[in-house]
JSON list of C-alpha atoms and ligand atoms in Angstrom, two decimals:
[
{"chain": "V", "resi": 1, "resn": "UNK", "atom": "CA", "xyz": [76.43, -62.23, -11.90]},
{"chain": "V", "resi": 2, "resn": "UNK", "atom": "CA", "xyz": [74.53, -64.51, -14.25]},
{"chain": "V", "resi": 3, "resn": "UNK", "atom": "CA", "xyz": [76.42, -65.32, -17.47]},
{"chain": "V", "resi": 4, "resn": "UNK", "atom": "CA", "xyz": [79.32, -63.10, -16.50]},
{"chain": "V", "resi": 5, "resn": "UNK", "atom": "CA", "xyz": [82.24, -62.49, -18.90]},
{"chain": "V", "resi": 6, "resn": "UNK", "atom": "CA", "xyz": [85.29, -60.29, -18.52]},
{"chain": "V", "resi": 7, "resn": "UNK", "atom": "CA", "xyz": [86.10, -57.63, -21.10]},
{"chain": "V", "resi": 8, "resn": "UNK", "atom": "CA", "xyz": [88.79, -54.93, -21.26]},
{"chain": "V", "resi": 9, "resn": "UNK", "atom": "CA", "xyz": [87.34, -51.47, -21.74]},
{"chain": "V", "resi": 10, "resn": "UNK", "atom": "CA", "xyz": [89.83, -48.62, -22.12]},
{"chain": "V", "resi": 11, "resn": "UNK", "atom": "CA", "xyz": [92.48, -50.78, -20.43]},
{"chain": "V", "resi": 12, "resn": "UNK", "atom": "CA", "xyz": [90.28, -51.68, -17.45]},
{"chain": "V", "resi": 13, "resn": "UNK", "atom": "CA", "xyz": [89.19, -55.26, -16.80]},
{"chain": "V", "resi": 14, "resn": "UNK", "atom": "CA", "xyz": [85.46, -55.33, -16.04]},
{"chain": "V", "resi": 15, "resn": "UNK", "atom": "CA", "xyz": [82.94, -58.10, -15.47]},
{"chain": "V", "resi": 16, "resn": "UNK", "atom": "CA", "xyz": [79.72, -57.76, -17.44]},
{"chain": "V", "resi": 17, "resn": "UNK", "atom": "CA", "xyz": [76.61, -59.74, -18.31]},
{"chain": "V", "resi": 18, "resn": "UNK", "atom": "CA", "xyz": [76.94, -61.36, -21.74]},
{"chain": "V", "resi": 19, "resn": "UNK", "atom": "CA", "xyz": [73.16, -61.11, -22.30]},
{"chain": "V", "resi": 20, "resn": "UNK", "atom": "CA", "xyz": [72.98, -57.35, -22.49]},
{"chain": "V", "resi": 21, "resn": "UNK", "atom": "CA", "xyz": [74.32, -55.18, -25.29]},
{"chain": "V", "resi": 22, "resn": "UNK", "atom": "CA", "xyz": [77.87, -53.90, -25.09]},
{"chain": "V", "resi": 23, "resn": "UNK", "atom": "CA", "xyz": [76.42, -50.40, -24.94]},
{"chain": "V", "resi": 24, "resn": "UNK", "atom": "CA", "xyz": [74.39, -51.20, -21.85]},
{"chain": "V", "resi": 25, "resn": "UNK", "atom": "CA", "xyz": [77.27, -53.12, -20.27]},
{"chain": "V", "resi": 26, "resn": "UNK", "atom": "CA", "xyz": [79.62, -50.15, -20.70]},
{"chain": "V", "resi": 27, "resn": "UNK", "atom": "CA", "xyz": [77.06, -47.71, -19.37]},
{"chain": "V", "resi": 28, "resn": "UNK", "atom": "CA", "xyz": [76.41, -49.95, -16.35]},
{"chain": "V", "resi": 29, "resn": "UNK", "atom": "CA", "xyz": [80.13, -49.63, -15.59]},
{"chain": "V", "resi": 30, "resn": "UNK", "atom": "CA", "xyz": [80.13, -45.86, -15.74]},
{"chain": "V", "resi": 31, "resn": "UNK", "atom": "CA", "xyz": [81.37, -45.43, -19.30]},
{"chain": "V", "resi": 32, "resn": "UNK", "atom": "CA", "xyz": [79.61, -42.56, -21.03]},
{"chain": "V", "resi": 33, "resn": "UNK", "atom": "CA", "xyz": [78.41, -43.73, -24.45]},
{"chain": "V", "resi": 34, "resn": "UNK", "atom": "CA", "xyz": [76.06, -41.39, -26.35]},
{"chain": "V", "resi": 35, "resn": "UNK", "atom": "CA", "xyz": [73.07, -42.73, -28.21]},
{"chain": "V", "resi": 36, "resn": "UNK", "atom": "CA", "xyz": [69.65, -41.53, -29.34]},
{"chain": "V", "resi": 37, "resn": "UNK", "atom": "CA", "xyz": [68.13, -44.68, -30.85]},
{"chain": "V", "resi": 38, "resn": "UNK", "atom": "CA", "xyz": [68.85, -47.20, -28.08]},
{"chain": "V", "resi": 39, "resn": "UNK", "atom": "CA", "xyz": [66.28, -48.32, -25.55]},
{"chain": "V", "resi": 40, "resn": "UNK", "atom": "CA", "xyz": [67.17, -51.33, -23.35]},
{"chain": "V", "resi": 41, "resn": "UNK", "atom": "CA", "xyz": [63.93, -53.30, -23.71]},
{"chain": "V", "resi": 42, "resn": "UNK", "atom": "CA", "xyz": [63.87, -52.77, -27.48]},
{"chain": "V", "resi": 43, "resn": "UNK", "atom": "CA", "xyz": [67.51, -53.72, -28.10]},
{"chain": "V", "resi": 44, "resn": "UNK", "atom": "CA", "xyz": [69.94, -52.09, -30.50]},
{"chain": "V", "resi": 45, "resn": "UNK", "atom": "CA", "xyz": [69.06, -50.58, -33.85]},
{"chain": "V", "resi": 46, "resn": "UNK", "atom": "CA", "xyz": [72.22, -48.85, -35.05]},
{"chain": "V", "resi": 47, "resn": "UNK", "atom": "CA", "xyz": [70.52, -45.92, -36.75]},
{"chain": "V", "resi": 48, "resn": "UNK", "atom": "CA", "xyz": [71.88, -42.87, -34.92]},
{"chain": "V", "resi": 49, "resn": "UNK", "atom": "CA", "xyz": [75.52, -43.96, -35.15]},
{"chain": "V", "resi": 50, "resn": "UNK", "atom": "CA", "xyz": [76.55, -42.20, -31.94]},
{"chain": "V", "resi": 51, "resn": "UNK", "atom": "CA", "xyz": [77.43, -45.29, -29.89]},
{"chain": "V", "resi": 52, "resn": "UNK", "atom": "CA", "xyz": [80.41, -46.39, -31.98]},
{"chain": "V", "resi": 53, "resn": "UNK", "atom": "CA", "xyz": [83.42, -47.82, -30.18]},
{"chain": "V", "resi": 54, "resn": "UNK", "atom": "CA", "xyz": [86.57, -49.55, -31.36]},
{"chain": "V", "resi": 55, "resn": "UNK", "atom": "CA", "xyz": [86.67, -53.33, -30.91]},
{"chain": "V", "resi": 56, "resn": "UNK", "atom": "CA", "xyz": [89.84, -55.40, -31.35]},
{"chain": "V", "resi": 57, "resn": "UNK", "atom": "CA", "xyz": [89.39, -58.22, -33.84]},
{"chain": "V", "resi": 58, "resn": "UNK", "atom": "CA", "xyz": [91.94, -60.34, -35.75]},
{"chain": "V", "resi": 59, "resn": "UNK", "atom": "CA", "xyz": [94.75, -57.86, -35.19]},
{"chain": "V", "resi": 60, "resn": "UNK", "atom": "CA", "xyz": [92.78, -54.72, -36.03]},
{"chain": "V", "resi": 61, "resn": "UNK", "atom": "CA", "xyz": [90.75, -52.13, -34.18]},
{"chain": "V", "resi": 62, "resn": "UNK", "atom": "CA", "xyz": [87.37, -51.89, -35.88]},
{"chain": "V", "resi": 63, "resn": "UNK", "atom": "CA", "xyz": [84.66, -49.27, -35.47]},
{"chain": "V", "resi": 64, "resn": "UNK", "atom": "CA", "xyz": [81.46, -50.98, -34.38]},
{"chain": "V", "resi": 65, "resn": "UNK", "atom": "CA", "xyz": [78.05, -49.94, -33.04]},
{"chain": "V", "resi": 66, "resn": "UNK", "atom": "CA", "xyz": [78.10, -50.93, -29.39]},
{"chain": "V", "resi": 67, "resn": "UNK", "atom": "CA", "xyz": [74.28, -51.24, -29.39]},
{"chain": "V", "resi": 68, "resn": "UNK", "atom": "CA", "xyz": [74.53, -54.12, -31.88]},
{"chain": "V", "resi": 69, "resn": "UNK", "atom": "CA", "xyz": [77.23, -56.12, -30.06]},
{"chain": "V", "resi": 70, "resn": "UNK", "atom": "CA", "xyz": [77.15, -58.40, -27.04]},
{"chain": "V", "resi": 71, "resn": "UNK", "atom": "CA", "xyz": [80.11, -58.81, -24.68]},
{"chain": "V", "resi": 72, "resn": "UNK", "atom": "CA", "xyz": [82.38, -61.80, -25.27]},
{"chain": "V", "resi": 73, "resn": "UNK", "atom": "CA", "xyz": [85.06, -63.19, -22.97]},
{"chain": "V", "resi": 74, "resn": "UNK", "atom": "CA", "xyz": [88.31, -61.24, -23.47]},
{"chain": "V", "resi": 75, "resn": "UNK", "atom": "CA", "xyz": [86.74, -58.62, -25.77]},
{"chain": "V", "resi": 76, "resn": "UNK", "atom": "CA", "xyz": [88.87, -55.47, -25.97]},
{"chain": "V", "resi": 77, "resn": "UNK", "atom": "CA", "xyz": [87.10, -52.15, -26.44]},
{"chain": "V", "resi": 78, "resn": "UNK", "atom": "CA", "xyz": [88.21, -48.53, -26.77]},
{"chain": "V", "resi": 79, "resn": "UNK", "atom": "CA", "xyz": [85.51, -45.94, -26.22]},
{"chain": "V", "resi": 80, "resn": "UNK", "atom": "CA", "xyz": [87.15, -42.54, -26.47]},
{"chain": "V", "resi": 81, "resn": "UNK", "atom": "CA", "xyz": [89.89, -42.56, -29.11]},
{"chain": "V", "resi": 82, "resn": "UNK", "atom": "CA", "xyz": [90.27, -39.80, -31.66]},
{"chain": "V", "resi": 83, "resn": "UNK", "atom": "CA", "xyz": [88.82, -42.09, -34.32]},
{"chain": "V", "resi": 84, "resn": "UNK", "atom": "CA", "xyz": [85.76, -42.79, -32.16]},
{"chain": "V", "resi": 85, "resn": "UNK", "atom": "CA", "xyz": [85.33, -39.08, -31.51]},
{"chain": "V", "resi": 86, "resn": "UNK", "atom": "CA", "xyz": [85.58, -38.24, -35.20]},
{"chain": "V", "resi": 87, "resn": "UNK", "atom": "CA", "xyz": [83.09, -40.93, -36.15]},
{"chain": "V", "resi": 88, "resn": "UNK", "atom": "CA", "xyz": [80.63, -39.72, -33.53]},
{"chain": "V", "resi": 89, "resn": "UNK", "atom": "CA", "xyz": [81.13, -36.16, -34.73]},
{"chain": "V", "resi": 90, "resn": "UNK", "atom": "CA", "xyz": [80.26, -37.21, -38.27]},
{"chain": "V", "resi": 91, "resn": "UNK", "atom": "CA", "xyz": [77.14, -39.02, -37.06]},
{"chain": "V", "resi": 92, "resn": "UNK", "atom": "CA", "xyz": [76.17, -35.99, -34.97]},
{"chain": "V", "resi": 93, "resn": "UNK", "atom": "CA", "xyz": [76.54, -33.66, -37.96]},
{"chain": "V", "resi": 94, "resn": "UNK", "atom": "CA", "xyz": [74.17, -35.82, -40.00]},
{"chain": "V", "resi": 95, "resn": "UNK", "atom": "CA", "xyz": [71.64, -35.91, -37.18]},
{"chain": "V", "resi": 96, "resn": "UNK", "atom": "CA", "xyz": [71.79, -32.14, -36.77]},
{"chain": "V", "resi": 97, "resn": "UNK", "atom": "CA", "xyz": [70.62, -31.79, -40.36]},
{"chain": "V", "resi": 98, "resn": "UNK", "atom": "CA", "xyz": [67.27, -33.21, -39.22]},
{"chain": "V", "resi": 99, "resn": "UNK", "atom": "CA", "xyz": [66.66, -30.49, -36.63]},
{"chain": "V", "resi": 100, "resn": "UNK", "atom": "CA", "xyz": [65.74, -28.16, -35.11]},
{"chain": "V", "resi": 101, "resn": "UNK", "atom": "CA", "xyz": [64.64, -30.32, -32.22]},
{"chain": "V", "resi": 102, "resn": "UNK", "atom": "CA", "xyz": [61.97, -29.65, -29.67]},
{"chain": "V", "resi": 103, "resn": "UNK", "atom": "CA", "xyz": [64.32, -30.92, -26.95]},
{"chain": "V", "resi": 104, "resn": "UNK", "atom": "CA", "xyz": [67.15, -28.43, -27.03]},
{"chain": "V", "resi": 105, "resn": "UNK", "atom": "CA", "xyz": [69.35, -30.72, -24.95]},
{"chain": "V", "resi": 106, "resn": "UNK", "atom": "CA", "xyz": [69.50, -33.08, -27.95]},
{"chain": "V", "resi": 107, "resn": "UNK", "atom": "CA", "xyz": [70.83, -30.31, -30.15]},
{"chain": "V", "resi": 108, "resn": "UNK", "atom": "CA", "xyz": [73.32, -29.26, -27.49]},
{"chain": "V", "resi": 109, "resn": "UNK", "atom": "CA", "xyz": [74.57, -32.83, -27.07]},
{"chain": "V", "resi": 110, "resn": "UNK", "atom": "CA", "xyz": [75.05, -33.23, -30.83]},
{"chain": "V", "resi": 111, "resn": "UNK", "atom": "CA", "xyz": [76.89, -29.93, -31.16]},
{"chain": "V", "resi": 112, "resn": "UNK", "atom": "CA", "xyz": [79.18, -30.95, -28.27]},
{"chain": "V", "resi": 113, "resn": "UNK", "atom": "CA", "xyz": [79.97, -34.22, -30.06]},
{"chain": "V", "resi": 114, "resn": "UNK", "atom": "CA", "xyz": [80.78, -32.35, -33.27]},
{"chain": "V", "resi": 115, "resn": "UNK", "atom": "CA", "xyz": [83.14, -30.12, -31.34]},
{"chain": "V", "resi": 116, "resn": "UNK", "atom": "CA", "xyz": [84.78, -33.02, -29.48]},
{"chain": "V", "resi": 117, "resn": "UNK", "atom": "CA", "xyz": [85.50, -34.75, -32.77]},
{"chain": "V", "resi": 118, "resn": "UNK", "atom": "CA", "xyz": [87.16, -31.74, -34.33]},
{"chain": "V", "resi": 119, "resn": "UNK", "atom": "CA", "xyz": [90.91, -32.10, -33.96]},
{"chain": "V", "resi": 120, "resn": "UNK", "atom": "CA", "xyz": [93.06, -29.20, -35.20]},
{"chain": "V", "resi": 121, "resn": "UNK", "atom": "CA", "xyz": [89.91, -27.56, -36.40]},
{"chain": "V", "resi": 122, "resn": "UNK", "atom": "CA", "xyz": [89.37, -29.62, -39.55]},
{"chain": "V", "resi": 123, "resn": "UNK", "atom": "CA", "xyz": [85.77, -30.42, -38.73]},
{"chain": "V", "resi": 124, "resn": "UNK", "atom": "CA", "xyz": [85.14, -27.36, -36.64]},
{"chain": "V", "resi": 125, "resn": "UNK", "atom": "CA", "xyz": [86.23, -24.94, -39.39]},
{"chain": "V", "resi": 126, "resn": "UNK", "atom": "CA", "xyz": [83.42, -26.20, -41.58]},
{"chain": "V", "resi": 127, "resn": "UNK", "atom": "CA", "xyz": [80.96, -26.80, -38.80]},
{"chain": "V", "resi": 128, "resn": "UNK", "atom": "CA", "xyz": [81.03, -24.39, -35.90]},
{"chain": "V", "resi": 129, "resn": "UNK", "atom": "CA", "xyz": [78.24, -24.44, -33.35]},
{"chain": "V", "resi": 130, "resn": "UNK", "atom": "CA", "xyz": [75.93, -22.20, -35.34]},
{"chain": "V", "resi": 131, "resn": "UNK", "atom": "CA", "xyz": [76.58, -23.99, -38.58]},
{"chain": "V", "resi": 132, "resn": "UNK", "atom": "CA", "xyz": [76.12, -27.38, -37.01]},
{"chain": "V", "resi": 133, "resn": "UNK", "atom": "CA", "xyz": [72.83, -26.30, -35.55]},
{"chain": "V", "resi": 134, "resn": "UNK", "atom": "CA", "xyz": [71.25, -24.94, -38.67]},
{"chain": "V", "resi": 135, "resn": "UNK", "atom": "CA", "xyz": [72.98, -22.75, -41.21]},
{"chain": "V", "resi": 136, "resn": "UNK", "atom": "CA", "xyz": [73.22, -24.09, -44.68]},
{"chain": "V", "resi": 137, "resn": "UNK", "atom": "CA", "xyz": [71.53, -27.39, -44.04]},
{"chain": "V", "resi": 138, "resn": "UNK", "atom": "CA", "xyz": [68.74, -28.81, -46.13]},
{"chain": "V", "resi": 139, "resn": "UNK", "atom": "CA", "xyz": [65.49, -28.69, -44.18]},
{"chain": "V", "resi": 140, "resn": "UNK", "atom": "CA", "xyz": [64.20, -32.24, -43.93]},
{"chain": "V", "resi": 141, "resn": "UNK", "atom": "CA", "xyz": [60.63, -33.06, -44.85]},
{"chain": "V", "resi": 142, "resn": "UNK", "atom": "CA", "xyz": [59.84, -33.50, -41.17]},
{"chain": "V", "resi": 143, "resn": "UNK", "atom": "CA", "xyz": [62.19, -31.34, -39.14]},
{"chain": "V", "resi": 144, "resn": "UNK", "atom": "CA", "xyz": [62.78, -32.60, -35.64]},
{"chain": "V", "resi": 145, "resn": "UNK", "atom": "CA", "xyz": [62.58, -36.34, -36.33]},
{"chain": "V", "resi": 146, "resn": "UNK", "atom": "CA", "xyz": [65.86, -38.24, -36.59]},
{"chain": "V", "resi": 147, "resn": "UNK", "atom": "CA", "xyz": [64.22, -41.40, -37.97]},
{"chain": "V", "resi": 148, "resn": "UNK", "atom": "CA", "xyz": [65.53, -43.43, -35.06]},
{"chain": "V", "resi": 149, "resn": "UNK", "atom": "CA", "xyz": [62.59, -45.83, -35.34]},
{"chain": "V", "resi": 150, "resn": "UNK", "atom": "CA", "xyz": [61.96, -46.00, -31.59]},
{"chain": "V", "resi": 151, "resn": "UNK", "atom": "CA", "xyz": [58.31, -44.99, -32.03]},
{"chain": "V", "resi": 152, "resn": "UNK", "atom": "CA", "xyz": [57.79, -47.68, -34.67]},
{"chain": "V", "resi": 153, "resn": "UNK", "atom": "CA", "xyz": [59.38, -50.34, -32.49]},
{"chain": "V", "resi": 154, "resn": "UNK", "atom": "CA", "xyz": [57.53, -49.39, -29.29]},
{"chain": "V", "resi": 155, "resn": "UNK", "atom": "CA", "xyz": [54.23, -49.29, -31.20]},
{"chain": "V", "resi": 156, "resn": "UNK", "atom": "CA", "xyz": [54.89, -52.87, -32.32]},
{"chain": "V", "resi": 157, "resn": "UNK", "atom": "CA", "xyz": [55.98, -53.87, -28.82]},
{"chain": "V", "resi": 158, "resn": "UNK", "atom": "CA", "xyz": [52.72, -52.70, -27.27]},
{"chain": "V", "resi": 159, "resn": "UNK", "atom": "CA", "xyz": [50.87, -54.79, -29.84]},
{"chain": "V", "resi": 160, "resn": "UNK", "atom": "CA", "xyz": [49.54, -52.12, -32.18]},
{"chain": "V", "resi": 161, "resn": "UNK", "atom": "CA", "xyz": [52.00, -51.89, -35.02]},
{"chain": "V", "resi": 162, "resn": "UNK", "atom": "CA", "xyz": [50.35, -48.78, -36.44]},
{"chain": "V", "resi": 163, "resn": "UNK", "atom": "CA", "xyz": [53.54, -46.87, -37.23]},
{"chain": "V", "resi": 164, "resn": "UNK", "atom": "CA", "xyz": [55.97, -47.48, -40.05]},
{"chain": "V", "resi": 165, "resn": "UNK", "atom": "CA", "xyz": [58.59, -45.85, -42.24]},
{"chain": "V", "resi": 166, "resn": "UNK", "atom": "CA", "xyz": [57.13, -44.24, -45.36]},
{"chain": "V", "resi": 167, "resn": "UNK", "atom": "CA", "xyz": [58.84, -42.94, -48.49]},
{"chain": "V", "resi": 168, "resn": "UNK", "atom": "CA", "xyz": [62.48, -43.16, -49.49]},
{"chain": "V", "resi": 169, "resn": "UNK", "atom": "CA", "xyz": [65.60, -41.06, -49.51]},
{"chain": "V", "resi": 170, "resn": "UNK", "atom": "CA", "xyz": [64.93, -37.45, -48.55]},
{"chain": "V", "resi": 171, "resn": "UNK", "atom": "CA", "xyz": [61.21, -38.26, -48.31]},
{"chain": "V", "resi": 172, "resn": "UNK", "atom": "CA", "xyz": [61.71, -40.98, -45.72]},
{"chain": "V", "resi": 173, "resn": "UNK", "atom": "CA", "xyz": [59.49, -40.32, -42.72]},
{"chain": "V", "resi": 174, "resn": "UNK", "atom": "CA", "xyz": [57.39, -41.97, -40.03]},
{"chain": "V", "resi": 175, "resn": "UNK", "atom": "CA", "xyz": [53.66, -42.29, -40.61]},
{"chain": "V", "resi": 176, "resn": "UNK", "atom": "CA", "xyz": [50.63, -44.38, -39.81]},
{"chain": "V", "resi": 177, "resn": "UNK", "atom": "CA", "xyz": [50.50, -47.68, -41.67]},
{"chain": "V", "resi": 178, "resn": "UNK", "atom": "CA", "xyz": [48.59, -47.00, -44.90]},
{"chain": "V", "resi": 179, "resn": "UNK", "atom": "CA", "xyz": [44.91, -47.79, -44.52]},
{"chain": "V", "resi": 180, "resn": "UNK", "atom": "CA", "xyz": [45.09, -47.19, -40.78]},
{"chain": "V", "resi": 181, "resn": "UNK", "atom": "CA", "xyz": [45.01, -43.41, -40.77]},
{"chain": "V", "resi": 182, "resn": "UNK", "atom": "CA", "xyz": [41.32, -43.20, -39.89]},
{"chain": "V", "resi": 183, "resn": "UNK", "atom": "CA", "xyz": [41.47, -45.84, -37.17]},
{"chain": "V", "resi": 184, "resn": "UNK", "atom": "CA", "xyz": [41.94, -44.82, -33.55]},
{"chain": "V", "resi": 185, "resn": "UNK", "atom": "CA", "xyz": [45.44, -45.59, -32.31]},
{"chain": "V", "resi": 186, "resn": "UNK", "atom": "CA", "xyz": [44.42, -45.81, -28.68]},
{"chain": "V", "resi": 187, "resn": "UNK", "atom": "CA", "xyz": [46.54, -42.81, -27.73]},
{"chain": "V", "resi": 188, "resn": "UNK", "atom": "CA", "xyz": [48.67, -44.82, -25.26]},
{"chain": "V", "resi": 189, "resn": "UNK", "atom": "CA", "xyz": [51.45, -42.23, -25.77]},
{"chain": "V", "resi": 190, "resn": "UNK", "atom": "CA", "xyz": [54.19, -44.87, -25.65]},
{"chain": "V", "resi": 191, "resn": "UNK", "atom": "CA", "xyz": [55.70, -43.35, -28.79]},
{"chain": "V", "resi": 192, "resn": "UNK", "atom": "CA", "xyz": [55.59, -39.86, -27.33]},
{"chain": "V", "resi": 193, "resn": "UNK", "atom": "CA", "xyz": [57.33, -41.00, -24.15]},
{"chain": "V", "resi": 194, "resn": "UNK", "atom": "CA", "xyz": [60.11, -42.82, -25.97]},
{"chain": "V", "resi": 195, "resn": "UNK", "atom": "CA", "xyz": [60.82, -40.24, -28.69]},
{"chain": "V", "resi": 196, "resn": "UNK", "atom": "CA", "xyz": [64.27, -38.78, -27.93]},
{"chain": "V", "resi": 197, "resn": "UNK", "atom": "CA", "xyz": [63.76, -35.48, -29.73]},
{"chain": "V", "resi": 198, "resn": "UNK", "atom": "CA", "xyz": [60.28, -34.42, -28.59]},
{"chain": "V", "resi": 199, "resn": "UNK", "atom": "CA", "xyz": [58.95, -34.54, -32.15]},
{"chain": "V", "resi": 200, "resn": "UNK", "atom": "CA", "xyz": [55.65, -36.22, -31.30]},
{"chain": "V", "resi": 201, "resn": "UNK", "atom": "CA", "xyz": [52.83, -33.92, -30.23]},
{"chain": "V", "resi": 202, "resn": "UNK", "atom": "CA", "xyz": [50.42, -34.82, -27.39]},
{"chain": "V", "resi": 203, "resn": "UNK", "atom": "CA", "xyz": [48.09, -36.22, -30.05]},
{"chain": "V", "resi": 204, "resn": "UNK", "atom": "CA", "xyz": [50.48, -38.73, -31.59]},
{"chain": "V", "resi": 205, "resn": "UNK", "atom": "CA", "xyz": [47.94, -39.84, -34.18]},
{"chain": "V", "resi": 206, "resn": "UNK", "atom": "CA", "xyz": [47.82, -36.29, -35.58]},
{"chain": "V", "resi": 207, "resn": "UNK", "atom": "CA", "xyz": [51.62, -36.15, -35.78]},
{"chain": "V", "resi": 208, "resn": "UNK", "atom": "CA", "xyz": [51.85, -39.25, -37.87]},
{"chain": "V", "resi": 209, "resn": "UNK", "atom": "CA", "xyz": [48.69, -38.84, -39.92]},
{"chain": "V", "resi": 210, "resn": "UNK", "atom": "CA", "xyz": [50.01, -35.48, -41.11]},
{"chain": "V", "resi": 211, "resn": "UNK", "atom": "CA", "xyz": [53.12, -37.15, -42.49]},
{"chain": "V", "resi": 212, "resn": "UNK", "atom": "CA", "xyz": [51.02, -39.23, -44.89]},
{"chain": "V", "resi": 213, "resn": "UNK", "atom": "CA", "xyz": [50.51, -36.25, -47.17]},
{"chain": "M", "resi": 1, "resn": "SF4", "atom": "S1", "xyz": [59.23, -39.51, -34.18]},
{"chain": "M", "resi": 1, "resn": "SF4", "atom": "FE1", "xyz": [60.75, -39.57, -32.51]},
{"chain": "M", "resi": 1, "resn": "SF4", "atom": "S2", "xyz": [60.89, -41.74, -31.97]},
{"chain": "M", "resi": 1, "resn": "SF4", "atom": "FE2", "xyz": [59.91, -41.65, -33.99]},
{"chain": "M", "resi": 1, "resn": "SF4", "atom": "S3", "xyz": [61.58, -41.88, -35.47]},
{"chain": "M", "resi": 1, "resn": "SF4", "atom": "FE3", "xyz": [61.26, -39.67, -35.15]},
{"chain": "M", "resi": 1, "resn": "SF4", "atom": "S4", "xyz": [62.71, -39.10, -33.53]},
{"chain": "M", "resi": 1, "resn": "SF4", "atom": "FE4", "xyz": [62.53, -41.34, -33.47]}
]
């Protein structure tokens, strides 16, 4: 393997390519790491928070986004500790607040992560499946978009750069770059194909033009 390094993942020595993200390297070796904002050709982004793992550094185990790290010789990683599960559960709860999602499998995956992270019921008491999925949450300005930024990044990658983040705080959303809303986007549908939640309608330009107002 080109540029091969050895890392220890959950006690197992594995050889991986140092040029791919730790997330991809772990997945290539059969380790199940959840993520919604990662796409191999676009690199890591760290927005969904689901891919956290523990990495040993200077005598401590630190929570890190595996999509933002690259394997190093001798790196030690833990992918399924209670701390990792709890952190993923917390990230999943925040993402669920942005639903409901067109792709129900996304909601189901997030609810499962919330449940996995609930030891002795401390999380689960406050956030059972129904609650996690919808009760009592603030409805975001654009329900169904998790603000993962994949559509923005793929739009740039295909050379258009017509999408961007607009607004701040609770009003943060994806929209067409200001001044571009009347221009044709080309309708290549790259953003629709990459969107993990199914938020983007067949006419992507309509989806994002609507969010300008
Ligand atoms: S529209 Fe889809 S791809 Fe774009 S930020 Fe929202 S969830 Fe991510």
